[in-house]
Coordinates of C-alpha atoms in Angstrom, one line a residue:
X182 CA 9.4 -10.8 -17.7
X183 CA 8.7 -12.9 -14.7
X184 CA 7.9 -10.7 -11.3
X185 CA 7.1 -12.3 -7.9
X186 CA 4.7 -10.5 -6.0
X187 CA 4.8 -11.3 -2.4
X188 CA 1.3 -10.4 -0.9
X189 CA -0.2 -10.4 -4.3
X190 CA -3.9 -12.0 -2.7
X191 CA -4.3 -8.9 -0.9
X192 CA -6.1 -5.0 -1.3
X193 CA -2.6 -3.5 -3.3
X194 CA -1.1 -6.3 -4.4
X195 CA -4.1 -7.5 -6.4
X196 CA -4.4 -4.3 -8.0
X197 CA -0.3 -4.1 -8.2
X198 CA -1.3 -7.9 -10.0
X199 CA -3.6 -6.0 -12.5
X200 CA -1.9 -4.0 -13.8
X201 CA 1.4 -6.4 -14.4
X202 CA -0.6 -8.4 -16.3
X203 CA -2.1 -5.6 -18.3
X204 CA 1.4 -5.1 -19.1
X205 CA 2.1 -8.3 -20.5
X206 CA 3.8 -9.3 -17.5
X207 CA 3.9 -13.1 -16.2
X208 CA 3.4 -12.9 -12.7
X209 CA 3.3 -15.6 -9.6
X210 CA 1.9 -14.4 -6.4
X211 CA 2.9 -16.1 -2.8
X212 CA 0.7 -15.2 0.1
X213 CA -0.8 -17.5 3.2
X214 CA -4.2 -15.7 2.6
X215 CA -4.0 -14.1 6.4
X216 CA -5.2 -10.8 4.9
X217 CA -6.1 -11.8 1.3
X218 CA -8.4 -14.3 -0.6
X219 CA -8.5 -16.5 -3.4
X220 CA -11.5 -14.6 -4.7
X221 CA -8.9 -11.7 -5.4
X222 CA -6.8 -13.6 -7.7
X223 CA -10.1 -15.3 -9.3
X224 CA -11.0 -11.6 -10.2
X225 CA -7.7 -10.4 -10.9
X226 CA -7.7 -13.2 -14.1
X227 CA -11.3 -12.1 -15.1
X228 CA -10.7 -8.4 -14.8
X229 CA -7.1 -9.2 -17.0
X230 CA -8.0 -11.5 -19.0
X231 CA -5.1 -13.1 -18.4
X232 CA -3.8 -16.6 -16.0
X233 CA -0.8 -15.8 -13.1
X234 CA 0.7 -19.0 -10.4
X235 CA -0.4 -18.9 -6.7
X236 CA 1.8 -20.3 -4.2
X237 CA -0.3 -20.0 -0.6
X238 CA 2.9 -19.9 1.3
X239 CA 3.4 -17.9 4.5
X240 CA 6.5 -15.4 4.0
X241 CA 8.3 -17.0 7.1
X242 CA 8.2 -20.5 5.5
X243 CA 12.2 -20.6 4.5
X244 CA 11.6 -23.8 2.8
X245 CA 8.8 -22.6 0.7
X246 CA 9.9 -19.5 -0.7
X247 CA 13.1 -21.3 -1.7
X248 CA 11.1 -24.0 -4.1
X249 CA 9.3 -21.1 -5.6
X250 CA 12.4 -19.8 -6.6
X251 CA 13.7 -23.2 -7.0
X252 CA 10.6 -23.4 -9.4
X253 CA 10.5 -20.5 -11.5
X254 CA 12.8 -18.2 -13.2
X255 CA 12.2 -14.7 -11.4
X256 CA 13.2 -11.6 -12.8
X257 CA 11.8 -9.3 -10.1
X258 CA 11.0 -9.1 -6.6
X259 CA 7.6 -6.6 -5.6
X260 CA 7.5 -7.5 -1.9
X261 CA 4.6 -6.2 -0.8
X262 CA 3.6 -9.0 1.8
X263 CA 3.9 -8.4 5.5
X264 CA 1.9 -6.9 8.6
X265 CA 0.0 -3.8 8.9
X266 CA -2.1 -2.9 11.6
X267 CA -0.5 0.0 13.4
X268 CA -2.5 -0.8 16.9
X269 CA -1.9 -4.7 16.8
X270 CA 1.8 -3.6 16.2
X271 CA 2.0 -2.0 19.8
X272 CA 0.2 -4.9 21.3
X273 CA 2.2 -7.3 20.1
X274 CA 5.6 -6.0 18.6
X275 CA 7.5 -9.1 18.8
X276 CA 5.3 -10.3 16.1
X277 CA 6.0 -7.4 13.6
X278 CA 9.5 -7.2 13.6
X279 CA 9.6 -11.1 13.6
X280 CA 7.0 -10.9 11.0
X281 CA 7.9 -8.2 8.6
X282 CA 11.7 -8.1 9.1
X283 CA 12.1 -11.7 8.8
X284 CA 10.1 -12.3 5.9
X285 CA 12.4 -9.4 3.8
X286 CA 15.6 -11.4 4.7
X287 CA 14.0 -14.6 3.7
X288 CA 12.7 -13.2 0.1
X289 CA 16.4 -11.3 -0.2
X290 CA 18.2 -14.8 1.0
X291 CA 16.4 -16.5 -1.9
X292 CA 16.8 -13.5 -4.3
X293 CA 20.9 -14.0 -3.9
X294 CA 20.8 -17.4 -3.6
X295 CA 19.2 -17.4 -7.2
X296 CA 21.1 -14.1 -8.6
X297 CA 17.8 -12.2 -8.7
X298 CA 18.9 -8.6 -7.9
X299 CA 15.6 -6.4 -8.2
X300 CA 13.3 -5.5 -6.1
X301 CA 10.8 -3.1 -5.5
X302 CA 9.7 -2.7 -1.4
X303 CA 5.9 -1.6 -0.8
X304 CA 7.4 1.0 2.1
X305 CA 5.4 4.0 3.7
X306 CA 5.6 7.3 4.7
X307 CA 5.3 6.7 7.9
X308 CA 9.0 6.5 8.0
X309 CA 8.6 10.3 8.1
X310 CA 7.4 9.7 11.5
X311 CA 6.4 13.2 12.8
X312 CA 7.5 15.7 10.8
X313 CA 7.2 19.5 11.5
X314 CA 5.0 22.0 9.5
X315 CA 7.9 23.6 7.5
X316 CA 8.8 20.1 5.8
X317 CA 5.4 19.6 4.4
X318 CA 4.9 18.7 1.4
X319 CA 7.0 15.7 2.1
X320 CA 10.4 15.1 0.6
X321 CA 12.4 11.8 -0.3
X322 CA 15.9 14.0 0.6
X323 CA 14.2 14.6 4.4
X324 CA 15.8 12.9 7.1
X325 CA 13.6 9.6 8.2
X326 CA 12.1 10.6 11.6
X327 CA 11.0 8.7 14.9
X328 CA 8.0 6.3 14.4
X329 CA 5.5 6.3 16.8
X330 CA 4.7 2.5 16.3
X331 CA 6.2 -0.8 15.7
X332 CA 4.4 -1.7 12.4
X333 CA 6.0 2.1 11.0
X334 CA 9.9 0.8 12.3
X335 CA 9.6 -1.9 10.5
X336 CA 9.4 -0.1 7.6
X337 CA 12.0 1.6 8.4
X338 CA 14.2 -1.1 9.0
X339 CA 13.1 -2.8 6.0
X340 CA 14.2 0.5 3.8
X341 CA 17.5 0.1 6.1
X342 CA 18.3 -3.5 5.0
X343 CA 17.8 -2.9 1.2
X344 CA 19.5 0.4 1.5
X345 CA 22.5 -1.7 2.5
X346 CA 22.3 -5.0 0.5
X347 CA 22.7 -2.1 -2.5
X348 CA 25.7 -0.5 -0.8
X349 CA 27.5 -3.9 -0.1
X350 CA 26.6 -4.8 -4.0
X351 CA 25.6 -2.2 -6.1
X352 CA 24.4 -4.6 -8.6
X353 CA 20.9 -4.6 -6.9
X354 CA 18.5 -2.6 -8.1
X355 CA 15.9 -1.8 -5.3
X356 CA 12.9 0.9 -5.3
X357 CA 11.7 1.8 -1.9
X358 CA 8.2 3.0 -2.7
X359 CA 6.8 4.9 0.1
X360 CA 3.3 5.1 0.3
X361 CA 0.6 7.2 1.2
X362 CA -2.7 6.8 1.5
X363 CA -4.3 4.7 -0.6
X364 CA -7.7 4.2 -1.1
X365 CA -10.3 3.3 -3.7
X366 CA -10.9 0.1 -5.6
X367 CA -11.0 -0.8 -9.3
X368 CA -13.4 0.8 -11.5
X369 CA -14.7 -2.8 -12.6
X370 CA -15.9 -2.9 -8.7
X371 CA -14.4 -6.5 -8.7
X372 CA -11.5 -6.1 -6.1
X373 CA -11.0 -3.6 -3.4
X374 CA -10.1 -3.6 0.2
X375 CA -12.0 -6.4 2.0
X376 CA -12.5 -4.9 5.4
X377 CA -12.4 -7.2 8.3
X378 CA -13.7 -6.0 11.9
X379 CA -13.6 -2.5 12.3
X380 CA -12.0 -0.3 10.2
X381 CA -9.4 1.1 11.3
X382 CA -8.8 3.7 8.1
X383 CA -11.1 7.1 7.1
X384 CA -12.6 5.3 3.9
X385 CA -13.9 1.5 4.8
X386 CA -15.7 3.4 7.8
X387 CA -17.4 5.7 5.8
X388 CA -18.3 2.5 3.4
X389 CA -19.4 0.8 5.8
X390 CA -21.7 4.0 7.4
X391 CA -22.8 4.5 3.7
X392 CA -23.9 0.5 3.0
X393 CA -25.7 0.9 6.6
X394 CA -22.9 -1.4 8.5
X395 CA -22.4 1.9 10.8
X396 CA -24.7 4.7 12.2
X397 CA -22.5 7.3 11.7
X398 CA -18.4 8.3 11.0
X399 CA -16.3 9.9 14.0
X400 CA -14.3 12.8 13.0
X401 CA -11.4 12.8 14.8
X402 CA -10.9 16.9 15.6
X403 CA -12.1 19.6 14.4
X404 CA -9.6 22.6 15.4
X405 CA -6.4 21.7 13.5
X406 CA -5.4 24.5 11.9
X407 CA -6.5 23.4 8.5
X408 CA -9.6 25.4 6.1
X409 CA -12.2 23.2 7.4
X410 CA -10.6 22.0 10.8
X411 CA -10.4 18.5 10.2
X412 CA -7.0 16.5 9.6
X413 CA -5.5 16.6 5.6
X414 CA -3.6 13.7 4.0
X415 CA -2.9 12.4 1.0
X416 CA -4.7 10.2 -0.5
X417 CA -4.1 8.3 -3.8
X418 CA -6.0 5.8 -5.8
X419 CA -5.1 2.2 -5.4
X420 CA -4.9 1.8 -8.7
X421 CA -2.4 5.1 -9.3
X422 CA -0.1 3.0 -6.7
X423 CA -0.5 0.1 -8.3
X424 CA 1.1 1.7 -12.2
X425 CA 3.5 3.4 -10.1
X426 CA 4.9 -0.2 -9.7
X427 CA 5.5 -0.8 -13.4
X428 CA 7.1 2.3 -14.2
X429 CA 9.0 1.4 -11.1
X430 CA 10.1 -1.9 -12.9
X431 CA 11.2 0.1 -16.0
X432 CA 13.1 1.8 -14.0
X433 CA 15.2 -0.7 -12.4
X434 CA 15.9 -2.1 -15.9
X435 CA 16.3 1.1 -17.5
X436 CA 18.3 2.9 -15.1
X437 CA 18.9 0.9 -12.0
X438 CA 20.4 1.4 -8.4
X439 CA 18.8 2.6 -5.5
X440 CA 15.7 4.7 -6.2
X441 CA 13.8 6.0 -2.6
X442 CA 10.6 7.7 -4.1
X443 CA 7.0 9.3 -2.4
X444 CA 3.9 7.4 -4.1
X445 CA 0.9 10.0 -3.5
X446 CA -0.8 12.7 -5.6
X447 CA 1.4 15.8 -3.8
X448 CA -2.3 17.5 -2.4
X449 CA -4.2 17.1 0.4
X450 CA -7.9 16.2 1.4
X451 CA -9.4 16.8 4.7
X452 CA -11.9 14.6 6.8
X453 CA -14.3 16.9 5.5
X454 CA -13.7 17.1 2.2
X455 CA -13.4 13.2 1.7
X456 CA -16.9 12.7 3.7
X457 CA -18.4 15.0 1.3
X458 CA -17.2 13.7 -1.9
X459 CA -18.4 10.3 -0.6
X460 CA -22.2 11.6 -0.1
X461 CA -21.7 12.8 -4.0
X462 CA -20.5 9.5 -4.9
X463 CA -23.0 7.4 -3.5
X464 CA -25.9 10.0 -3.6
X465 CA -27.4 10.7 0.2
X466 CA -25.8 12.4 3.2
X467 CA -23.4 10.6 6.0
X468 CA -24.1 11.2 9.3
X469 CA -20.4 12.5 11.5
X470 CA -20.0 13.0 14.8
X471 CA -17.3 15.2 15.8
X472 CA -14.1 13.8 18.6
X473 CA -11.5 14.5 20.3
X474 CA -8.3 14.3 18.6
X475 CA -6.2 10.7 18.3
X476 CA -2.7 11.0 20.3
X477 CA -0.2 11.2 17.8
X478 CA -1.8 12.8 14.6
X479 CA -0.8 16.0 13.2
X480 CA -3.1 18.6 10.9
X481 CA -1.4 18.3 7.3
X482 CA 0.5 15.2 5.6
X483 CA 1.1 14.6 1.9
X484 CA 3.7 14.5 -0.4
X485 CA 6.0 16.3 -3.0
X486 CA 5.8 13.7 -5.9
X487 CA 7.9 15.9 -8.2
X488 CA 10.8 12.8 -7.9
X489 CA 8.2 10.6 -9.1
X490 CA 7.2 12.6 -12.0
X491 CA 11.0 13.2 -12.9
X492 CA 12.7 9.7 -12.2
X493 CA 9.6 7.1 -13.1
X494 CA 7.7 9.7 -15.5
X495 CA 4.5 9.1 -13.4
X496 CA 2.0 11.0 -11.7
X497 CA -1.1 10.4 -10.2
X498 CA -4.2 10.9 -12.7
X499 CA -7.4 10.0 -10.3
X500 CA -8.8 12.6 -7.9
X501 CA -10.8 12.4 -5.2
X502 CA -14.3 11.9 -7.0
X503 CA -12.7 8.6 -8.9
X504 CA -11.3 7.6 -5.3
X505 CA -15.2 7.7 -3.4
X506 CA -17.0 6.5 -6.9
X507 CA -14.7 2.9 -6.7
X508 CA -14.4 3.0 -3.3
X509 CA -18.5 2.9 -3.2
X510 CA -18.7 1.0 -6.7
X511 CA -16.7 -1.7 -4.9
X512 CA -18.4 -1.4 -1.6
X513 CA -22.6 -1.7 -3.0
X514 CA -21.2 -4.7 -5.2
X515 CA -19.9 -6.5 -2.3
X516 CA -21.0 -5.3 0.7
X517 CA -19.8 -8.0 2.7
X518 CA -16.2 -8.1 0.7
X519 CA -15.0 -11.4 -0.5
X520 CA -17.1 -13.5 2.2

C-alpha cells in the first residue's frame, strides 16, 4: 500500500513516517521544508531501515501536487502538512486560511481527480474551542465550539470540508484525527520536534531550560482549581499519535466512512506534574517562576479516548515518564535540533 504523507519532513509526520514503514508501508512524503528538514527523512530511513520518495513541494503548488499524483499510484492520503502557530495565526490570518484551507482542497482536487478516496486529516481538539467543566473528559459526539484563534478555525473548517466531500460521496473514507497534545520524541533520540525561536509549547521550553538554552520555565497560574494549581492537559506521546495513524488506515479499509476520533491518553498532567517528571528524567531540578494566567486558557482539558479504543482498537501505551525520558533523550543528543 502506497500512502502520501503531506508534511511527512516535519515533528509528527516523521514519526507518522516511522511507523508506516515499520508496517511495511511504501510511503512518499511532500513537504517545502518551512517547518521540517531533510535530516528528518535521512533518520527516518536509518531508524526504519527502510527507503520512502521526497517531493520538496509547497502544498499550494497546484501543479506539483498533481505530478505527484500524476507519478505514483496513491492509495492513501495522511494530510498532515499545513500551519500551526496559534499567535502568528492572529497576526496574520489571511495566511492560515489561505494556507491550510487551500492546501486541503488542492490534495482533495488531486485525490478525485485520480479516484483516491481515503484520507486521514491530522485535526485538533482545539475544535472544542472552550468547552465547560461538565464536558470534560472530551467527547467526539460534543458539539464543536468557538475557537479562539485563526490557526484552531481552520481546523475546523478543514474537518467541515471532508465531513462534506463524504456526504456528497460516501465512497470516501476520511478519519478526522483530533489531536491533543503531543509531545516526546522517538526512543532512538534520532527525530523529535526541532524547535525554532521560542517555544511556544510547555515541553521544548523546559528542554531548552534543562540543556541550559533558558534560565528558568514560566508557569502560567497557579490557582486553577486543579490538585496542584497549575493548568492539566493531555498529553500523548508522539509516537502513540503516530500508530494511531495505522490503525486509522486499517480502518478505512476495513470498515470505511467517516470516522471523527480523539487521539490522546484520556488523563491529565498538570504544569507541575510534567516539570517534575522532567527533573526525573534528566536527573537535576528546573528552576519555575510562577505568572499570571494566559487569556484564554482554562484549568482541565483531555480526552475520552474510549471511541478510539473501540473503533481503531488502540490506546495509548506511553506515560508521562516515556514522554520526558525521549523528550530529553532527543533534546541532549541534539541540542541544537537538526541545525
Amino acid at each position: 500500500m502506497k500512502i502520501l504523507v503531506t508534511g511527512g519532513a516535519g515533528y509528527i509526520g516523521s514519526h507518522i513516517c516511522v511507523e508506516l514503514l515499520q508496517a511495511g508501508m511504501e510511503v512518499i512524503v511532500l513537504d517545502n521544508l518551512y517547518n521540517a528538514s531533510r535530516k528528518a527523512l535521512e533518520r527516518v530511513k536509518q531508524i526504519s531501515g527502510r527507503t520512502l520518495t521526497f517531493y520538496q513541494i509547497d502544498i499550494m503548488d497546484k501543479a506539483g501536487v498533481r505530478n505527484i499524483f500524476d507519478r505514483e499510484s496513491i492509495d492513501c492520503v495522511i494530510h498532515a502538512a499545513g500551519l500551526k502557530a496559534v499567535g502568528e495565526s492572529v497576526e496574520n490570518p489571511m495566511k492560515y486560511y489561505r494556507t491550510n484551507l487551500g492546501g486541503l482542497l488542492n490534495v482533495t482536487e488531486e485525490m478525485q481527480r485520480h479516484g483516491v478516496k481515503n484520507i486521514i486529516f491530522s485535526s485538533s481538539a482545539t475544535v472544542y474551542g472552550d468547552p465547560e467543566p461538565d464536558q470534560i473528559p472530551l467527547k467526539e459526539d460534543f458539539p464543536k465550539g468557538t475557537c479562539s484563534n485563526p490557526y484552531g478555525w481552520t481546523k475546523w473548517m478543514q474537518e467541515q470540508i471532508l465531513t462534506d466531500i463524504h456526504m456528497a460521496d460516501p465512497e470516501w473514507n476520511a478519519a478526522l484525527l483530533r489531536y491533543f497534545n503531543p509531545i516526546g520524541a522517538h526512543e532512538s533520540g534520532l527525530i523529535g520536534e526541532d524547535q525554532r525561536g521560542i517555544p511556544a509549547n510547555l515541553l521544548p521550553y523546559i528542554s531548552q531550560v534543562a540543556i541550559g538554552k533558558r534560565p528558568y520555565i514560566q508557569v502560567f497560574g497557579s490557582d486553577y482549581p486543579t490538585p496542584d494549581g497549575t493548568a492539566v492537559r493531555d498529553y500523548i506521546h508522539v509516537t502513540d499519535l503516530a500508530r494511531g495513524h495505522v490503525k486509522a488506515i486499517d480502518w478505512l479499509y476495513n470498515k470505511g466512512g467517516l470516522l471523527i476520533c480523539n487521539l490522546g491518553t484520556g488523563r491529565g498532567y498538570s504544569v507541575l506534574e510534567i516539570i517534575h517528571a522532567f527533573e526525573k528524567a534528566c536527573g537535576k531540578e528546573l528552576p519555575y517562576k510562577f505568572t499570571s494566567r494566559r487569556g484564554g486558557d482554562i484549568a482541565a482539558y483531555y480526552a475520552d479516548c474510549s471511541k478510539a479504543a473501540r473503533e481503531l482498537s488502540w490506546t495509548a501505551e506511553y506515560g508521562i515518564e516515556e514522554m520526558c525520558r525521549d523528550s530529553w533523550n532527543w533534546q541532549r543528543k541534539n541540542p541544537d535540533g537538526y541545525q
